[in-house]
Short mmCIF file of C-alpha atoms in Angstrom, two decimals:
data_model
loop_
_atom_site.label_atom_id
_atom_site.label_comp_id
_atom_site.label_asym_id
_atom_site.label_seq_id
_atom_site.Cartn_x
_atom_site.Cartn_y
_atom_site.Cartn_z
CA VAL A 1 14.69 4.07 1.18
CA GLU A 2 11.47 4.67 -0.69
CA ILE A 3 8.35 2.88 0.48
CA ALA A 4 4.90 2.79 -1.08
CA TYR A 5 2.22 5.02 0.45
CA GLY A 6 -0.03 2.15 1.48
CA ASP A 7 2.82 0.03 2.80
CA LEU A 8 4.09 2.82 5.02
CA HIS A 9 0.78 3.39 6.76
CA ASP A 10 -0.16 -0.29 6.92
CA ARG A 11 3.16 -1.24 8.55
CA LEU A 12 2.94 1.63 11.00
CA LEU A 13 -0.62 0.69 11.98
CA ILE A 14 0.43 -2.91 12.60
CA SER A 15 3.41 -1.77 14.68
CA LEU A 16 1.27 0.49 16.83
CA GLN A 17 -1.38 -2.19 17.29
CA ALA A 18 1.44 -4.42 18.56
CA GLY A 19 2.37 -1.87 21.22
CA GLY A 20 4.92 -0.07 19.10
CA GLU A 21 7.00 -3.13 18.27
CA GLY A 22 9.31 -2.24 15.39
CA ALA A 23 7.97 1.30 15.06
CA PRO A 24 10.33 4.24 14.40
CA ASP A 25 10.77 7.17 16.77
CA ILE A 26 9.27 9.64 14.29
CA SER A 27 6.88 8.97 11.44
CA ASP A 28 5.26 11.17 8.85
CA VAL A 29 1.57 10.36 8.38
CA GLU A 30 -0.19 11.68 5.28
CA GLN A 31 -3.40 13.53 6.12
CA GLY A 32 -5.59 11.24 4.05
CA ALA A 33 -4.46 8.21 6.07
CA PHE A 34 -4.42 9.86 9.48
CA GLY A 35 -8.03 9.00 10.30
CA SER A 36 -7.15 5.29 10.22
CA PHE A 37 -5.01 5.77 13.31
CA LEU A 38 -7.88 7.31 15.27
CA ARG A 39 -10.40 4.48 15.01
CA SER A 40 -9.16 2.63 18.08
CA GLY A 41 -9.27 5.79 20.20
CA GLU A 42 -5.57 5.33 21.03
CA PRO A 43 -3.58 6.48 17.98
CA GLY A 44 -0.18 5.62 19.44
CA PHE A 45 1.31 9.09 18.92
CA VAL A 46 2.60 11.52 21.53
CA ASP A 47 0.16 14.35 22.27
CA LEU A 48 2.23 17.43 21.38
CA SER A 49 -0.22 19.98 22.80
CA GLU A 50 1.74 20.80 25.95
CA ARG A 51 5.08 21.03 24.14
CA LEU A 52 3.63 23.28 21.45
CA THR A 53 2.01 25.51 24.06
CA GLU A 54 5.01 25.79 26.36
CA GLY A 55 7.33 26.51 23.43
CA GLY A 56 5.08 29.30 22.20
CA TYR A 57 4.70 27.55 18.86
CA LEU A 58 0.93 27.71 18.57
CA GLU A 59 1.10 31.40 17.64
CA ASP A 60 3.72 30.62 14.98
CA ILE A 61 1.82 27.89 13.10
CA VAL A 62 -1.19 28.50 10.87
CA ALA A 63 -3.78 27.04 13.22
CA GLU A 64 -5.94 25.59 10.45
CA ARG A 65 -3.12 23.21 9.49
CA LEU A 66 -3.03 21.65 12.95
CA ALA A 67 -6.71 20.67 12.75
CA LEU A 68 -5.79 17.77 10.46
CA TYR A 69 -3.79 16.08 13.22
CA SER A 70 -5.99 17.03 16.17
CA TYR A 71 -8.58 14.85 17.81
CA ASN A 72 -10.33 14.93 21.18
CA ASP A 73 -8.37 18.04 22.24
CA ALA A 74 -5.01 16.42 21.48
CA ILE A 75 -2.53 17.48 18.78
CA TYR A 76 -0.66 14.47 17.40
CA GLY A 77 1.28 15.91 14.47
CA VAL A 78 2.99 19.00 13.07
CA GLU A 79 2.18 19.81 9.45
CA HIS A 80 4.95 19.94 6.86
CA ALA A 81 3.19 22.31 4.47
CA LEU A 82 0.62 25.05 4.21
CA THR A 83 -0.60 23.37 0.97
CA PRO A 84 -2.28 26.56 -0.29
CA ASP A 85 -4.25 26.08 -3.47
CA VAL A 86 -3.56 28.66 -6.15
CA LEU A 87 -4.31 29.12 -9.83
CA TYR A 88 -1.57 27.93 -12.17
CA TYR A 89 -2.25 29.29 -15.65
CA ARG A 90 -0.77 29.42 -19.15
CA GLN A 91 -0.18 33.14 -19.36
CA ASP A 92 0.67 32.91 -23.06
CA ILE A 93 -2.67 31.34 -24.02
CA TRP A 94 -4.75 33.64 -21.84
CA ALA A 95 -2.85 36.67 -23.20
CA GLU A 96 -3.80 35.71 -26.75
CA TYR A 97 -7.39 36.46 -25.76
CA GLY A 98 -6.49 39.62 -23.86
CA TYR A 99 -6.79 38.22 -20.34
CA ASP A 100 -4.57 37.89 -17.30
CA PRO A 101 -6.21 35.58 -14.73
CA ALA A 102 -4.31 37.37 -11.97
CA GLU A 103 -6.67 40.31 -12.55
CA PHE A 104 -9.86 38.30 -12.02
CA VAL A 105 -11.46 38.85 -8.63
CA THR A 106 -14.37 36.39 -8.66
CA TRP A 107 -15.01 32.97 -10.16
CA ASP A 108 -17.80 34.52 -12.24
CA GLU A 109 -15.24 36.76 -13.97
CA PHE A 110 -12.90 33.81 -14.50
CA ILE A 111 -15.64 31.59 -15.93
CA ALA A 112 -16.86 34.26 -18.36
CA ALA A 113 -13.38 34.61 -19.88
CA ALA A 114 -12.72 30.86 -19.80
CA ALA A 115 -15.98 30.20 -21.66
CA GLU A 116 -14.84 32.49 -24.47
CA ILE A 117 -11.54 30.62 -24.81
CA ALA A 118 -13.25 27.22 -24.61
CA ALA A 119 -15.74 28.13 -27.34
CA ASP A 120 -12.97 29.30 -29.67
CA SER A 121 -10.21 26.76 -29.02
CA GLY A 122 -11.76 23.82 -27.17
CA SER A 123 -9.27 24.30 -24.33
CA ALA A 124 -10.57 23.84 -20.78
CA ALA A 125 -9.66 26.10 -17.88
CA ILE A 126 -10.56 23.70 -15.07
CA PRO A 127 -9.26 20.11 -15.04
CA VAL A 128 -11.67 17.91 -13.07
CA TRP A 129 -10.39 15.10 -10.85
CA GLY A 130 -11.35 13.46 -7.58
CA GLU A 131 -10.11 16.13 -5.20
CA LEU A 132 -11.55 19.18 -6.98
CA HIS A 133 -14.89 19.09 -5.17
CA GLN A 134 -13.20 19.06 -1.76
CA ILE A 135 -10.85 21.88 -2.70
CA LEU A 136 -13.60 24.20 -3.89
CA LEU A 137 -15.85 23.24 -0.98
CA ARG A 138 -13.14 24.17 1.52
CA GLN A 139 -12.58 27.49 -0.21
CA ARG A 140 -16.28 28.19 0.43
CA GLY A 141 -15.92 27.36 4.12
CA GLY A 142 -17.19 23.77 4.03
CA ASP A 143 -15.59 20.33 4.22
CA TYR A 144 -16.53 16.65 4.28
CA PHE A 145 -16.46 16.77 8.10
CA ASN A 146 -16.95 19.64 10.55
CA ALA A 147 -14.93 20.55 13.64
CA ASP A 148 -16.88 18.02 15.72
CA GLY A 149 -16.12 15.18 13.29
CA ASP A 150 -19.68 15.03 11.94
CA ILE A 151 -20.01 14.21 8.26
CA THR A 152 -21.09 17.18 6.13
CA ILE A 153 -20.50 15.91 2.59
CA ASP A 154 -24.27 16.03 2.05
CA SER A 155 -24.63 19.68 3.07
CA GLU A 156 -26.39 22.16 0.79
CA LEU A 157 -23.06 23.91 0.23
CA SER A 158 -21.43 20.65 -0.83
CA ILE A 159 -24.23 19.82 -3.26
CA ASP A 160 -24.19 23.33 -4.69
CA THR A 161 -20.43 23.10 -5.24
CA MET A 162 -20.79 19.80 -7.10
CA ASN A 163 -23.55 21.24 -9.28
CA TRP A 164 -21.28 24.20 -10.09
CA ILE A 165 -18.56 21.83 -11.32
CA LEU A 166 -21.07 19.90 -13.44
CA ALA A 167 -22.28 23.17 -14.98
CA GLN A 168 -18.72 24.06 -16.01
CA ILE A 169 -18.29 20.65 -17.63
CA GLU A 170 -21.46 21.20 -19.68
CA THR A 171 -20.13 24.50 -21.06
CA GLY A 172 -16.66 23.13 -21.82
CA VAL A 173 -14.93 25.36 -19.26
CA ALA A 174 -14.12 22.23 -17.24
CA MET A 175 -12.99 18.84 -18.52
CA GLN A 176 -12.22 15.50 -16.93
CA MET A 177 -8.49 15.11 -16.33
CA PRO A 178 -7.12 12.00 -18.05
CA ASP A 179 -5.03 9.45 -16.18
CA GLY A 180 -1.31 8.78 -16.18
CA ASP A 181 0.88 10.16 -18.96
CA ALA A 182 -2.18 11.53 -20.73
CA THR A 183 -2.52 14.10 -17.96
CA TRP A 184 0.72 15.80 -18.86
CA ALA A 185 0.17 15.40 -22.57
CA ALA A 186 -2.98 17.48 -22.06
CA PHE A 187 -1.08 20.18 -20.20
CA ASN A 188 1.75 20.19 -22.72
CA ASP A 189 -0.49 20.51 -25.78
CA GLY A 190 -2.66 23.28 -24.31
CA THR A 191 -5.79 21.21 -23.72
CA PHE A 192 -5.79 22.70 -20.21
CA THR A 193 -5.05 26.40 -19.82
CA SER A 194 -4.95 26.42 -16.03
CA MET A 195 -4.92 24.21 -12.96
CA ILE A 196 -6.15 24.58 -9.40
CA GLY A 197 -3.29 23.12 -7.41
CA ALA A 198 -1.38 23.31 -4.15
CA ASP A 199 2.12 24.70 -3.64
CA TRP A 200 3.71 21.31 -4.33
CA TYR A 201 2.06 21.17 -7.75
CA ALA A 202 4.69 23.65 -8.95
CA GLY A 203 7.21 20.83 -8.80
CA PHE A 204 4.91 18.63 -10.91
CA PHE A 205 4.98 21.21 -13.70
CA LYS A 206 8.75 21.45 -13.58
CA ASP A 207 9.16 17.67 -13.72
CA ASN A 208 6.49 16.88 -16.30
CA ALA A 209 6.29 19.97 -18.53
CA PRO A 210 9.87 21.33 -18.64
CA ASP A 211 9.47 22.68 -22.18
CA LEU A 212 6.77 25.08 -20.93
CA ALA A 213 9.14 26.95 -18.63
CA GLY A 214 8.22 30.63 -18.79
CA SER A 215 4.69 29.90 -20.02
CA TRP A 216 3.10 29.28 -16.63
CA ALA A 217 2.27 31.85 -13.95
CA VAL A 218 0.65 31.70 -10.52
CA ALA A 219 -2.19 33.74 -8.99
CA PRO A 220 -4.50 33.50 -5.98
CA LEU A 221 -7.76 31.66 -6.60
CA PRO A 222 -10.70 33.83 -7.63
CA VAL A 223 -13.15 34.23 -4.77
CA TRP A 224 -16.72 32.98 -4.60
CA GLU A 225 -17.87 36.32 -3.29
CA GLU A 226 -16.22 39.66 -2.53
CA GLY A 227 -14.03 39.36 0.57
CA GLY A 228 -13.94 35.57 0.45
CA SER A 229 -10.94 33.29 0.74
CA GLN A 230 -8.42 33.35 -2.12
CA THR A 231 -7.19 29.85 -1.43
CA SER A 232 -8.04 26.35 -0.31
CA VAL A 233 -5.93 23.40 0.82
CA TRP A 234 -4.99 20.12 -0.82
CA GLY A 235 -2.86 17.49 0.84
CA GLY A 236 -0.61 17.61 3.84
CA THR A 237 1.57 15.38 5.98
CA GLY A 238 2.02 15.49 9.73
CA ALA A 239 5.24 14.64 11.54
CA THR A 240 4.43 12.51 14.59
CA ILE A 241 6.39 11.08 17.52
CA ILE A 242 5.63 7.46 18.36
CA GLU A 243 4.33 7.12 21.92
CA SER A 244 6.28 3.92 22.63
CA SER A 245 9.60 5.43 21.55
CA ASP A 246 12.54 5.38 23.96
CA ASN A 247 13.73 8.64 22.44
CA VAL A 248 10.75 10.95 22.75
CA GLU A 249 12.75 13.97 23.97
CA ALA A 250 15.40 13.57 21.27
CA ALA A 251 12.63 13.18 18.68
CA TRP A 252 11.00 16.38 19.94
CA ASP A 253 14.35 18.22 19.73
CA PHE A 254 14.61 17.14 16.09
CA LEU A 255 11.04 18.19 15.26
CA SER A 256 11.62 21.53 16.98
CA PHE A 257 14.36 22.27 14.47
CA ALA A 258 12.98 20.58 11.37
CA MET A 259 9.37 21.75 11.73
CA LEU A 260 9.43 24.71 14.11
CA SER A 261 12.39 26.87 13.13
CA ILE A 262 12.97 29.26 10.26
CA GLU A 263 16.00 27.36 8.99
CA GLY A 264 14.27 23.99 9.10
CA ASN A 265 11.23 25.28 7.21
CA VAL A 266 13.28 27.06 4.57
CA ASN A 267 15.37 23.93 4.02
CA ARG A 268 12.22 21.86 3.46
CA TYR A 269 10.84 24.38 0.98
CA GLU A 270 14.07 24.44 -1.01
CA LEU A 271 14.12 20.64 -1.17
CA THR A 272 10.45 19.87 -1.71
CA ASN A 273 8.55 23.01 -2.84
CA LEU A 274 6.38 22.62 0.28
CA TYR A 275 5.53 26.13 1.45
CA PRO A 276 5.69 26.11 5.27
CA PRO A 277 2.79 26.76 7.64
CA TYR A 278 5.36 28.29 10.01
CA ILE A 279 4.58 32.02 10.02
CA PRO A 280 8.05 33.36 11.05
CA ALA A 281 9.57 31.77 7.93
CA MET A 282 7.12 33.28 5.46
CA ASP A 283 9.02 36.52 4.92
CA ASP A 284 12.41 34.85 4.54
CA GLU A 285 13.94 36.04 1.28
CA ARG A 286 14.75 32.47 0.23
CA LEU A 287 11.04 31.68 0.12
CA LEU A 288 10.42 34.77 -1.97
CA ALA A 289 13.12 34.19 -4.56
CA PRO A 290 12.23 34.48 -8.29
CA ASP A 291 11.38 31.12 -9.85
CA PRO A 292 12.91 30.69 -13.32
CA TYR A 293 10.28 28.13 -14.40
CA PHE A 294 7.51 30.67 -13.77
CA GLY A 295 9.24 33.39 -15.76
CA GLY A 296 11.05 34.75 -12.74
CA GLN A 297 7.85 35.22 -10.74
CA PRO A 298 8.48 34.92 -6.98
CA ILE A 299 5.67 32.42 -6.47
CA GLY A 300 6.36 32.31 -2.73
CA GLU A 301 4.84 35.79 -2.56
CA VAL A 302 1.55 34.36 -3.82
CA PHE A 303 1.59 31.60 -1.20
CA ALA A 304 2.36 34.16 1.53
CA ALA A 305 -0.42 36.48 0.32
CA VAL A 306 -3.13 33.81 0.54
CA ALA A 307 -1.89 32.25 3.79
CA PRO A 308 -4.11 34.37 6.09
CA THR A 309 -7.28 32.95 4.50
CA THR A 310 -6.20 29.30 4.54
CA PRO A 311 -9.31 27.27 5.41
CA ALA A 312 -9.40 24.51 7.99
CA GLN A 313 -9.57 20.86 7.04
CA TYR A 314 -11.08 18.66 9.73
CA GLN A 315 -10.13 15.14 10.74
CA SER A 316 -12.28 12.14 11.60
CA PRO A 317 -11.71 8.40 12.20
CA PHE A 318 -13.88 7.85 9.12
CA ARG A 319 -12.27 10.39 6.81
CA THR A 320 -9.88 7.88 5.28
CA PHE A 321 -12.74 5.46 4.64
CA LEU A 322 -14.86 8.15 2.99
CA GLN A 323 -12.08 9.27 0.68
CA GLU A 324 -11.50 5.69 -0.49
CA GLN A 325 -15.09 5.38 -1.74
#
């Protein structure tokens, strides 16, 4: 049964505020809404820290992806996806100008080539939308909050990142992404030659631009400076166990398989295109299979390659509120 994003989290919040009345045993909570559950100080989820430690799972999960569901030394959720941001690009358009974005090392190299294409064709290499600033800021080692939950959106690094985006808009390298169906019209007609997107964005291309199969390729993000991170993170959903549940142990047994086993993580990837944060699954051949839409490129290899430099994304009771502004 499908349920709207807002309805899901609103109903769950009400259930937990009523002592768990009517709540399920397990609930996914999207990372952008998770802060809402922390404002009372009692989120209503089972602290999974001890179970994760005793099961030896902490070494098997990319630690940065647990930060989203951690607060006051407790871990309340297990992440579904690594959500690594990569560069999706129209290899046919870039090749017309003699470039392969996979060969760019730094953003400066990328921007120089993109400016040439923009000046000649009017196509933009960087779609601009609400999340872009956060994505690029995290790649540089910043975020809207730090590990202590303090707000850092006004840091010098954050301001510099925003000014960088504005500079790309002025040169035509970046362009505001339109809303709704116009978004995919712009991708389909070549208005945008690339996209900074997470692993799950691959499914968006397949669903909304099927006629461009074979035209798109995937590469790590260019770095801000030599040796820097080749990725960022965008999105995420944590699987939680409701504290008032009568079936906590059975729920944990399920999560152990679904979220903390090779088979469970591979199954999720095959169904949802969510690349797992579970390290033992990353070299499974099913995650590295050639993808026909991307011209037979095994895009899972790109996700695996950038996984070691996945940046942290920190949680706060006020993070949901800030993102709504």
